[in-house]
Short mmCIF file of C-alpha atoms in Angstrom, two decimals:
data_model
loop_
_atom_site.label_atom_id
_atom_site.label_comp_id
_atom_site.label_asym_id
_atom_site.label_seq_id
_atom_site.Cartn_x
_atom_site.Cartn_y
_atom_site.Cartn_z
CA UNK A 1 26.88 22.35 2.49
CA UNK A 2 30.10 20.95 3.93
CA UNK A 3 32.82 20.03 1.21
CA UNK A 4 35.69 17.83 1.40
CA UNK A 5 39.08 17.79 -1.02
CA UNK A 6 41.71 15.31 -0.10
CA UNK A 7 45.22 16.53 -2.38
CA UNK A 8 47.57 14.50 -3.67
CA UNK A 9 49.72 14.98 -0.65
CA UNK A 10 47.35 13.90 1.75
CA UNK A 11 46.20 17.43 3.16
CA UNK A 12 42.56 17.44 2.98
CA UNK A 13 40.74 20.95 2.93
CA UNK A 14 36.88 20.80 4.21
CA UNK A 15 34.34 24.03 3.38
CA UNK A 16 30.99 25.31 4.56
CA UNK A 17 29.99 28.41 2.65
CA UNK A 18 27.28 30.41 4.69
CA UNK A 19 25.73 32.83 2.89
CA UNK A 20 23.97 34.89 5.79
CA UNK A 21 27.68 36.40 7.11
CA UNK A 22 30.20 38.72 5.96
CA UNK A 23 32.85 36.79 7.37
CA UNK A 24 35.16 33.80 7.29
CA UNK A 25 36.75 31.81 9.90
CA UNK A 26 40.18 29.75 8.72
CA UNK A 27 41.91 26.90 10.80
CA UNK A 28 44.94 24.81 10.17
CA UNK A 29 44.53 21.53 12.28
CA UNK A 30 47.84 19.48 12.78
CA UNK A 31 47.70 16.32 13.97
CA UNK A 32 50.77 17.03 15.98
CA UNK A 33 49.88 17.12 19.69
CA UNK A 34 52.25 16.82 22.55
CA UNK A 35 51.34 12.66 22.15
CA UNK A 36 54.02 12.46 19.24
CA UNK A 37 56.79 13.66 21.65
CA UNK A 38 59.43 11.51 23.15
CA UNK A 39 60.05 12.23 26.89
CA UNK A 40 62.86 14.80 26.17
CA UNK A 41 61.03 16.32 23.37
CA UNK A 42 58.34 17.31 26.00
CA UNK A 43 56.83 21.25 25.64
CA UNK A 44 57.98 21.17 21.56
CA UNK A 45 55.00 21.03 20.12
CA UNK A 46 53.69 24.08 22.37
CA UNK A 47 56.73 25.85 22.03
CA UNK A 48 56.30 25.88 18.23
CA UNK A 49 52.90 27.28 18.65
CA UNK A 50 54.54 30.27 20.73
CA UNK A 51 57.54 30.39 17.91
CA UNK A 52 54.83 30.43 14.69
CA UNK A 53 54.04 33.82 15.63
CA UNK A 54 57.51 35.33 16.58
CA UNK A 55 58.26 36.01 12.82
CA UNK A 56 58.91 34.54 9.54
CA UNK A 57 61.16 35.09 6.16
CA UNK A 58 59.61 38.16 5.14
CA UNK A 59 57.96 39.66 8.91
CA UNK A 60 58.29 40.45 12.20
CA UNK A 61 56.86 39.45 14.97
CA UNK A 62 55.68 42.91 15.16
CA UNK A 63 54.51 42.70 11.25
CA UNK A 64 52.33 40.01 12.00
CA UNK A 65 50.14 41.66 14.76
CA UNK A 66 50.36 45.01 13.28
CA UNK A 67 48.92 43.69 9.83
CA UNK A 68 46.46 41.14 11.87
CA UNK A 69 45.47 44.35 13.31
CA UNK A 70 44.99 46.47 10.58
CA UNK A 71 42.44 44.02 9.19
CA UNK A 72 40.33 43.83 12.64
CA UNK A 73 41.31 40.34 12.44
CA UNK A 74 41.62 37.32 15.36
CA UNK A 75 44.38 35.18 14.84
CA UNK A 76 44.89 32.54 17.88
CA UNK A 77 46.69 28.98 18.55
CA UNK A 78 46.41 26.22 20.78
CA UNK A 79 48.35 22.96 21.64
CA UNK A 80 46.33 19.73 23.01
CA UNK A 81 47.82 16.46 23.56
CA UNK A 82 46.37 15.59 20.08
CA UNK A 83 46.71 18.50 18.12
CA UNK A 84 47.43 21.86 17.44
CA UNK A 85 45.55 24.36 15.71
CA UNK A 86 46.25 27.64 13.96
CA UNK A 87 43.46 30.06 13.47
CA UNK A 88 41.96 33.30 12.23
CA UNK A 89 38.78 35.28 12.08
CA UNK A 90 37.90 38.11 9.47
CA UNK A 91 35.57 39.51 6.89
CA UNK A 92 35.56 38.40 3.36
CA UNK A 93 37.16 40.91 1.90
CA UNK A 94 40.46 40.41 3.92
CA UNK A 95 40.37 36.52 4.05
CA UNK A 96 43.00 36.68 0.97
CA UNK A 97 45.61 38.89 3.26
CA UNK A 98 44.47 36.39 6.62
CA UNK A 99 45.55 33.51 4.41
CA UNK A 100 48.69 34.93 3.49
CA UNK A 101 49.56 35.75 7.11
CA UNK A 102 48.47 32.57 8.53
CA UNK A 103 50.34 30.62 5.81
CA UNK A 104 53.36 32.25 6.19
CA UNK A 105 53.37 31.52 10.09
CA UNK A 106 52.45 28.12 10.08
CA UNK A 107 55.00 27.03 6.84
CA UNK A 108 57.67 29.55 7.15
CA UNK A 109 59.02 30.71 10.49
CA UNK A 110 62.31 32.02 11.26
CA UNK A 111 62.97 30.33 14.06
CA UNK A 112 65.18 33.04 15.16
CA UNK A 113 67.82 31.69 18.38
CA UNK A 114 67.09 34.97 20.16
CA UNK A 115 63.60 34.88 19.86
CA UNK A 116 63.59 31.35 21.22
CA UNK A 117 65.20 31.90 24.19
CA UNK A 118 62.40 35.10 24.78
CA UNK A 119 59.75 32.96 24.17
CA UNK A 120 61.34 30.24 26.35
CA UNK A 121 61.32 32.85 29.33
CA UNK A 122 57.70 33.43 28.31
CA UNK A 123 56.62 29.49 28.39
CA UNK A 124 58.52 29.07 32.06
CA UNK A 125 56.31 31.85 32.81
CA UNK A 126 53.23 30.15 31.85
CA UNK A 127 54.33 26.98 33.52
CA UNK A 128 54.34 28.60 36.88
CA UNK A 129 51.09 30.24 36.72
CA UNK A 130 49.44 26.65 35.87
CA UNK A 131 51.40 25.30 38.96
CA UNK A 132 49.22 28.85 40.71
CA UNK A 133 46.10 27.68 39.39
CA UNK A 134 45.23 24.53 41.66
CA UNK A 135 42.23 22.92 39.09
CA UNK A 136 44.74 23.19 36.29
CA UNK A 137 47.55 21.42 38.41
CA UNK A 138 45.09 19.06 40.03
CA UNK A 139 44.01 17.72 36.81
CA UNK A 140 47.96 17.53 35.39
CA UNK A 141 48.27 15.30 38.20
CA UNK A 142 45.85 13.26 38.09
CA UNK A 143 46.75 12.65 34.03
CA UNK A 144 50.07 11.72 34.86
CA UNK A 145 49.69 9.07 37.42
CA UNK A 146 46.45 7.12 35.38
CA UNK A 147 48.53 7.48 32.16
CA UNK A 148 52.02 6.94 33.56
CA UNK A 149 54.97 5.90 31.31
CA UNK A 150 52.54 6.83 28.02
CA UNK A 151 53.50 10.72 26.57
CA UNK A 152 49.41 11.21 27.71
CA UNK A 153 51.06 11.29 31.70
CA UNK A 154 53.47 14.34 30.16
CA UNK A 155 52.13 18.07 30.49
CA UNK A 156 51.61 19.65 26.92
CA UNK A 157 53.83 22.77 27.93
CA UNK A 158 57.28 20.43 28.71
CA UNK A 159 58.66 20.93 31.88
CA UNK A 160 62.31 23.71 32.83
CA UNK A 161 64.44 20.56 32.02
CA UNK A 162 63.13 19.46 28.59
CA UNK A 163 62.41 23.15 27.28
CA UNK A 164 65.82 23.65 28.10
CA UNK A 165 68.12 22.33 25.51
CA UNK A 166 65.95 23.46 22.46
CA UNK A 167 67.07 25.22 20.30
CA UNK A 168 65.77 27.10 16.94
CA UNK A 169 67.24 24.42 14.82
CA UNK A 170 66.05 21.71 17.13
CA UNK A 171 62.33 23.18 16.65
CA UNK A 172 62.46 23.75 13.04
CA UNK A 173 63.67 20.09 12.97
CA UNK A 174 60.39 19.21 14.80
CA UNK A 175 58.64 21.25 12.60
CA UNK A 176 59.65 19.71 9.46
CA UNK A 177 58.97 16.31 11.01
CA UNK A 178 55.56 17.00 12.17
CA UNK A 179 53.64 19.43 10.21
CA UNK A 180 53.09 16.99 6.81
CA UNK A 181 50.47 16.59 4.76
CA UNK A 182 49.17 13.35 5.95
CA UNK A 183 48.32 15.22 9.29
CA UNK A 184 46.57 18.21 8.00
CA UNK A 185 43.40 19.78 7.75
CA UNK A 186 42.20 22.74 6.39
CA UNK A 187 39.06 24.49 7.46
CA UNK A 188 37.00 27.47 6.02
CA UNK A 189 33.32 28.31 6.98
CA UNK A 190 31.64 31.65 5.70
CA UNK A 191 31.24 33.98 3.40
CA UNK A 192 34.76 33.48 0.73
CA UNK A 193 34.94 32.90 -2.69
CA UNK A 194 36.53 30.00 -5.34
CA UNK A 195 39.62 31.90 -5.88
CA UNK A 196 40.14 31.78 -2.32
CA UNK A 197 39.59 27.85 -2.79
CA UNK A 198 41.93 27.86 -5.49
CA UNK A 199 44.88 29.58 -3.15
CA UNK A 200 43.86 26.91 -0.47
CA UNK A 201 44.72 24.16 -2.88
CA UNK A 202 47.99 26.03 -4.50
CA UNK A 203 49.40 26.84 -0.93
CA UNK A 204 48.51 23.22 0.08
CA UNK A 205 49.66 20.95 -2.71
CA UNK A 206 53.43 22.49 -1.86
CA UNK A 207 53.36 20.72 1.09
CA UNK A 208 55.53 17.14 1.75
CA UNK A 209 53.01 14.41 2.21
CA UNK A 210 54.77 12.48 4.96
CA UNK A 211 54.15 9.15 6.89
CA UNK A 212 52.06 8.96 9.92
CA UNK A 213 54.09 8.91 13.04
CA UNK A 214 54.16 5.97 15.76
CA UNK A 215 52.09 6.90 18.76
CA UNK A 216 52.94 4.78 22.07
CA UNK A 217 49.15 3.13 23.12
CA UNK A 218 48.48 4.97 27.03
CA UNK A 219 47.10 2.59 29.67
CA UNK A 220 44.19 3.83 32.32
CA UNK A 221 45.90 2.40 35.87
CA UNK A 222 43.91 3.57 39.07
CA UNK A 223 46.03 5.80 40.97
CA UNK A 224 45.60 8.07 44.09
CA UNK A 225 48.16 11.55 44.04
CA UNK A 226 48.36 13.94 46.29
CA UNK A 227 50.17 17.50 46.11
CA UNK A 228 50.59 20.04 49.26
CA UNK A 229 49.97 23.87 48.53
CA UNK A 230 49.12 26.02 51.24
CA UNK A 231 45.67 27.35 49.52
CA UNK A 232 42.34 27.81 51.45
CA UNK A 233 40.56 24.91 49.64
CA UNK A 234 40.84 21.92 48.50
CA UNK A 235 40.93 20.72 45.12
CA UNK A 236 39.67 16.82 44.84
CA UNK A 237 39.19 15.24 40.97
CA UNK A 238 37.58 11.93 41.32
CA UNK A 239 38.33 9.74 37.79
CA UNK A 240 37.09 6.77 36.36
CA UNK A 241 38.17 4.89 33.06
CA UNK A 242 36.24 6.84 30.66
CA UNK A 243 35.75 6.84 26.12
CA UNK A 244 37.79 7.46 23.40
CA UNK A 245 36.79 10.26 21.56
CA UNK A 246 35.38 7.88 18.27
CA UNK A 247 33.30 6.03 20.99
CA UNK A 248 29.80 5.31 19.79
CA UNK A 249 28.96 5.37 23.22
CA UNK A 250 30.23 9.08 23.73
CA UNK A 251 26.38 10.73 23.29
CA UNK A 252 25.29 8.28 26.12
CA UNK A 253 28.22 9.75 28.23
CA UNK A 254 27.29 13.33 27.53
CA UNK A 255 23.97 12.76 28.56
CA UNK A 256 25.07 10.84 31.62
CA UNK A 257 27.63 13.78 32.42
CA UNK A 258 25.24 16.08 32.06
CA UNK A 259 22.29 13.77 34.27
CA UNK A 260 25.31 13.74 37.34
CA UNK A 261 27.37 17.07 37.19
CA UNK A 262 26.75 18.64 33.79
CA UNK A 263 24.55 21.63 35.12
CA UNK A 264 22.91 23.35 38.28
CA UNK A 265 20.09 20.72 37.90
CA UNK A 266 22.44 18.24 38.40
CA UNK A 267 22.25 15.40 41.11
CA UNK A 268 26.20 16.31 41.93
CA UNK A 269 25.19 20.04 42.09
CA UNK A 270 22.04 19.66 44.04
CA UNK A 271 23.12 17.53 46.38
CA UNK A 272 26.62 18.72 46.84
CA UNK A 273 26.38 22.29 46.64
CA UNK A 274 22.79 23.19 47.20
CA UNK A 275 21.31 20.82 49.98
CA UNK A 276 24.11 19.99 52.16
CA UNK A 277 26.53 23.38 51.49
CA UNK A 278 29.79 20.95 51.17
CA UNK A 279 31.21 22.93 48.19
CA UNK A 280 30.77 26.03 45.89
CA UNK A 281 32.33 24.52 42.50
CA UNK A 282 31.42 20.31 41.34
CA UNK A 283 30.97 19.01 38.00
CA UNK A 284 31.92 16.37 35.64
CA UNK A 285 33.58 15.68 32.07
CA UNK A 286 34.60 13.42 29.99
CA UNK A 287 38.11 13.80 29.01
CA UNK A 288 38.83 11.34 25.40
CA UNK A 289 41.73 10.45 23.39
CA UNK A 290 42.31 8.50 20.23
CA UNK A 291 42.34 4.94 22.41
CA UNK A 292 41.13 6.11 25.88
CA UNK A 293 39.98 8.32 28.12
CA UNK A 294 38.66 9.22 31.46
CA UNK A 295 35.88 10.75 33.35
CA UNK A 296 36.30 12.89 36.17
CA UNK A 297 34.49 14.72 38.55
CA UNK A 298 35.49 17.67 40.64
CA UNK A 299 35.01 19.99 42.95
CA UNK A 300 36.62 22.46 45.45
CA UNK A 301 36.39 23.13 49.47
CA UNK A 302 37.18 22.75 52.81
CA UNK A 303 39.19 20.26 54.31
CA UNK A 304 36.69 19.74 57.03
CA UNK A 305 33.88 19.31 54.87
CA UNK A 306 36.13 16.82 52.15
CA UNK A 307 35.40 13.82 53.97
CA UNK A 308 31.12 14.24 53.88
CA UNK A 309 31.56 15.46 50.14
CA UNK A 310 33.40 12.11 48.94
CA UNK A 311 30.85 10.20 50.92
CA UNK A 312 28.27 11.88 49.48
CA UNK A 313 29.57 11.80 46.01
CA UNK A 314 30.04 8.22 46.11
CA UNK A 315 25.94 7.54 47.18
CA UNK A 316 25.09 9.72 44.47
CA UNK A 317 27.19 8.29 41.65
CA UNK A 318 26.29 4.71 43.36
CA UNK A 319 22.44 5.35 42.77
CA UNK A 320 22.81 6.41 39.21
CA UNK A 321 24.52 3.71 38.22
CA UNK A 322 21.90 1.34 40.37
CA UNK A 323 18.90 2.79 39.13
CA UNK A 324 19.58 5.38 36.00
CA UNK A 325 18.36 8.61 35.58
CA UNK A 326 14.57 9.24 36.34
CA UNK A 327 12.37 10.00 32.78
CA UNK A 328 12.77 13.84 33.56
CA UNK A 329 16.46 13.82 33.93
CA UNK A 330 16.64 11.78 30.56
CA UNK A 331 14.47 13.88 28.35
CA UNK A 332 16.20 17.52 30.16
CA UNK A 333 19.79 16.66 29.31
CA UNK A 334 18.99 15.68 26.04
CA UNK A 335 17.55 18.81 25.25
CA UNK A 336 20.17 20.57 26.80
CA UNK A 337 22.96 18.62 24.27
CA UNK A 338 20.88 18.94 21.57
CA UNK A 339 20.46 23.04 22.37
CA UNK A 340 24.22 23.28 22.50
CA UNK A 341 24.53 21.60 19.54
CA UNK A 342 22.53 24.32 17.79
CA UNK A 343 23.47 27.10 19.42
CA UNK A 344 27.21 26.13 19.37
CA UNK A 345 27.19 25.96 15.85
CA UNK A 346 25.53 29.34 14.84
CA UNK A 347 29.12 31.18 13.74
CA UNK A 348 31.74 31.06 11.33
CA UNK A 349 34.51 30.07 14.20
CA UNK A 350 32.26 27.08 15.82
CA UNK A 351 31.47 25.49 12.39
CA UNK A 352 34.93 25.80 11.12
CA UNK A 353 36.18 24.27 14.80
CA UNK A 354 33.66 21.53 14.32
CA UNK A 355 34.75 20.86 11.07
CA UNK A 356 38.57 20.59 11.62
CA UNK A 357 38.46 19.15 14.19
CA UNK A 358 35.60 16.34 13.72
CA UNK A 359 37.70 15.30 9.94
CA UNK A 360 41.21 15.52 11.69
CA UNK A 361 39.88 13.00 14.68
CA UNK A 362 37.15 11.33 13.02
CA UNK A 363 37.71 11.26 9.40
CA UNK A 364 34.06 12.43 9.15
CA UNK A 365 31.81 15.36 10.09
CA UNK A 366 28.45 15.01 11.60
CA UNK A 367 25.64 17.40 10.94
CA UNK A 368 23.88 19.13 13.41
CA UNK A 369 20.70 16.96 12.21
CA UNK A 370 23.06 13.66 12.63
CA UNK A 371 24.06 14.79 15.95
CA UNK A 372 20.76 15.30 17.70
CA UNK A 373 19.48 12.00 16.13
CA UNK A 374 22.62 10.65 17.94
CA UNK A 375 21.21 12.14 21.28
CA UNK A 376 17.52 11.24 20.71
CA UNK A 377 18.97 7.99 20.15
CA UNK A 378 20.29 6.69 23.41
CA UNK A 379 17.62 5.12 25.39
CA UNK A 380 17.52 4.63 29.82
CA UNK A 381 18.99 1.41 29.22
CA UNK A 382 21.90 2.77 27.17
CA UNK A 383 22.58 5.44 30.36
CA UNK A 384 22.53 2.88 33.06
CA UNK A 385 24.74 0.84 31.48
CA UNK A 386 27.50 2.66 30.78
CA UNK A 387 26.66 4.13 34.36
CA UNK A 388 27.27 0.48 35.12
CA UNK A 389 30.74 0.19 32.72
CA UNK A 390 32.35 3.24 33.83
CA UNK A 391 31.68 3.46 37.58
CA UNK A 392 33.85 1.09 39.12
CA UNK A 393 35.13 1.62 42.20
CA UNK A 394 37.91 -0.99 41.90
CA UNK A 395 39.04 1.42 39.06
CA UNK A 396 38.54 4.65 40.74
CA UNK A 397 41.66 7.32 40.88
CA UNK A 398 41.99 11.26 42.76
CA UNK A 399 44.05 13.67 42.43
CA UNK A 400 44.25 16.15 45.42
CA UNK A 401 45.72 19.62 45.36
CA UNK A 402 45.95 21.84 48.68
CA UNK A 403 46.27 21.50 52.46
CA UNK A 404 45.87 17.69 51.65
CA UNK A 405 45.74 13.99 53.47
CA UNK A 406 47.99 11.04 52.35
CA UNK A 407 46.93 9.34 49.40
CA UNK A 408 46.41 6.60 51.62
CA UNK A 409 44.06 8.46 53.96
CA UNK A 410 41.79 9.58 50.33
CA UNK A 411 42.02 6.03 49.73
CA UNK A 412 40.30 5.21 52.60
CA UNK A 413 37.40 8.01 52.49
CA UNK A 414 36.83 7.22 48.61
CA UNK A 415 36.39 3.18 48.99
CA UNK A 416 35.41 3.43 52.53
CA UNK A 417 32.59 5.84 52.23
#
């Protein structure tokens, strides 16, 4: 059963004992995303992330993986535009040494000037191979013209220019700034024990509660981009104003994701990929922040063949949202969210990730039972009209990565088709 303990300090701490494993899985969730930047604080929240394991008061860099090691342990990190999350995997009887290492990272790093200006060679590195991966860089695109002038349009790693001038003071700064109480959460699912509660709330309470920060509102504006790169396909997102991620509506977009390019069953897939042999890769997602969102759909190929593909992607999305899913499609992507919800929440990591994340986003955590009621919920009606909400063509945006047209010219195809 899932508990929750809000401290005095505002850092709440949410459990799920499960007393079929021999192992825990601990996450600190800040609510310190790249959205808090300011345009020339752009990359710090990632670069912390990289920093929090290059060494603390009392260890190494090199103490930190050799003890993480020594445990068989999995400690990881990750930077959204929303949050950032530090985490660790291992059994029960080395959770109380995890803590202490993952505590130590996240609370006291060194911030050591040499080993900033390592790890900045290291994030430039990572930079580039995004620009080398042409999905990546044709969704950073797309993001930053449909969310232009809001810190959503900004890529999470910062940019040569802005990673530039930091500096271990300026980061520990940051640090201090953004990782308060009022932003945290702490998750735990598995096998531990209550004295490892009790050194959750000791470690905890020290924290300084601090005040929420002010988050500039970001703006959905249709926008057409284009980027050359002499690659053999082409890479084509197609985006439409999508939810929030509190959205009651977001099981009814799930199920319509799934309906149109969620799976091989799908009507994107089949028709795409399968009957007319336009593409090898097309799907769809929903992509939601805290007061918007976006749904996209893409796919890869040849420039020859881009032209049929849009056309045919636009009579395909056109029907569903004219007519709705057939009966079948309904009742076989609910059953396919509702397996994924079980399934995805059968270890230690997945309910912990739930957890965290669900309480730092939602201030609540659905059960799995809660969840597929959600899904058995939404009705044909429900489906067609957000179909009908979100598919507007007069809204429509693409981002297009390769051997590429003018925007103009993907204008054309897209509202022409």
């Amino acid at each position: 059963m899932v508990q929750i303990e809000t401290l005095p300090n505002g850092v709440r701490i949410v459990t799920e004992p499960m007393d079929t494993v021999r192992s825990a899985a601990l996450g600190i969730w800040v609510g310190g995303g790249s959205r808090e930047e300011a345009p020339s604080e752009s990359g710090a929240a990632h670069f912390i992330e990289h920093m929090l394991f290059k060494g603390t008061q009392c260890r190494s860099a090199q103490d930190i993986a050799r003890e993480t090691d020594a445990i068989g342990g999995q400690m990881n990190a990750f930077t959204t535009k929303e949050c950032t999350c530090f985490y660790g995997r291992v059994l029960d009887s080395h959770l109380p040494q995890a803590l202490d290492i993952l505590f130590d990272m996240v609370y006291h790093s060194s911030f050591a000037q040499e080993a900033v200006e390592t790890e900045r060679g290291v994030i430039l590195e990572e930079i580039d191979m995004y620009e080398d991966t042409p999905d990546d860089l044709c969704a950073e695109k797309l993001f930053g013209a449909v969310f232009q002038g809001s810190a959503l349009a900004r890529p999470i790693l910062g940019s040569a220019e802005t990673l530039a001038p930091m500096t271990g003071e300026f980061l520990r700064e940051y640090h201090r700034a953004h990782y308060r109480g009022d932003n945290t959460v702490v998750a735990l699912s598995g096998s531990f024990s209550q004295e490892i509660l009790d050194e959750l709330r000791r470690r905890f309470a020290a924290l300084p509660a601090g005040a929420p920060q002010p988050v500039v509102p970001a703006v959905y504006t249709p926008a057409f981009v284009v980027t050359s790169k002499p690659i053999e396909q082409n890479h084509l997102t197609l985006a439409f104003p999508g939810l929030d991620y509190n959205s009651p509506k977001r099981f009814a977009l799930q199920l319509l994701s799934s309906i149109l390019g969620g799976c091989v069953s799908s009507r994107l897939f089949q028709q795409v990929r399968e009957r007319q042999g336009l593409c090898y890769t097309i799907y769809s997602y929903g992509a939601g922040h805290a007061d918007t969102g976006v749904f996209c759909i893409y796919t890869a190929l040849n420039k020859e063949t881009e032209a049929k593909a849009l056309a045919t992607i636009r009579q395909v999305v056109d029907q569903l949202r004219r007519e709705g899913p057939t009966s079948e499609e309904l009742e076989r992507a609910r059953d396919q969210s509702k397996a994924n919800v079980v399934m995805g929440l059968e270890s230690t990591q997945s309910r912990m990730s739930h957890a965290g994340r669900s309480l730092l986003f939602s201030g609540e955590i659905l059960t799995p039972e809660q969840i597929i009621a959600a899904y058995d919920s939404v009705t044909h009606e429900d489906v067609v009209a957000l179909a009908q909400e979100i598919f507007r063509w007069d809204q429509v945006s693409l981002s297009a990565v390769g051997q590429v047209r003018t925007a103009e010219a993907y204008r054309a195809l897209v509202l022409e088709a």
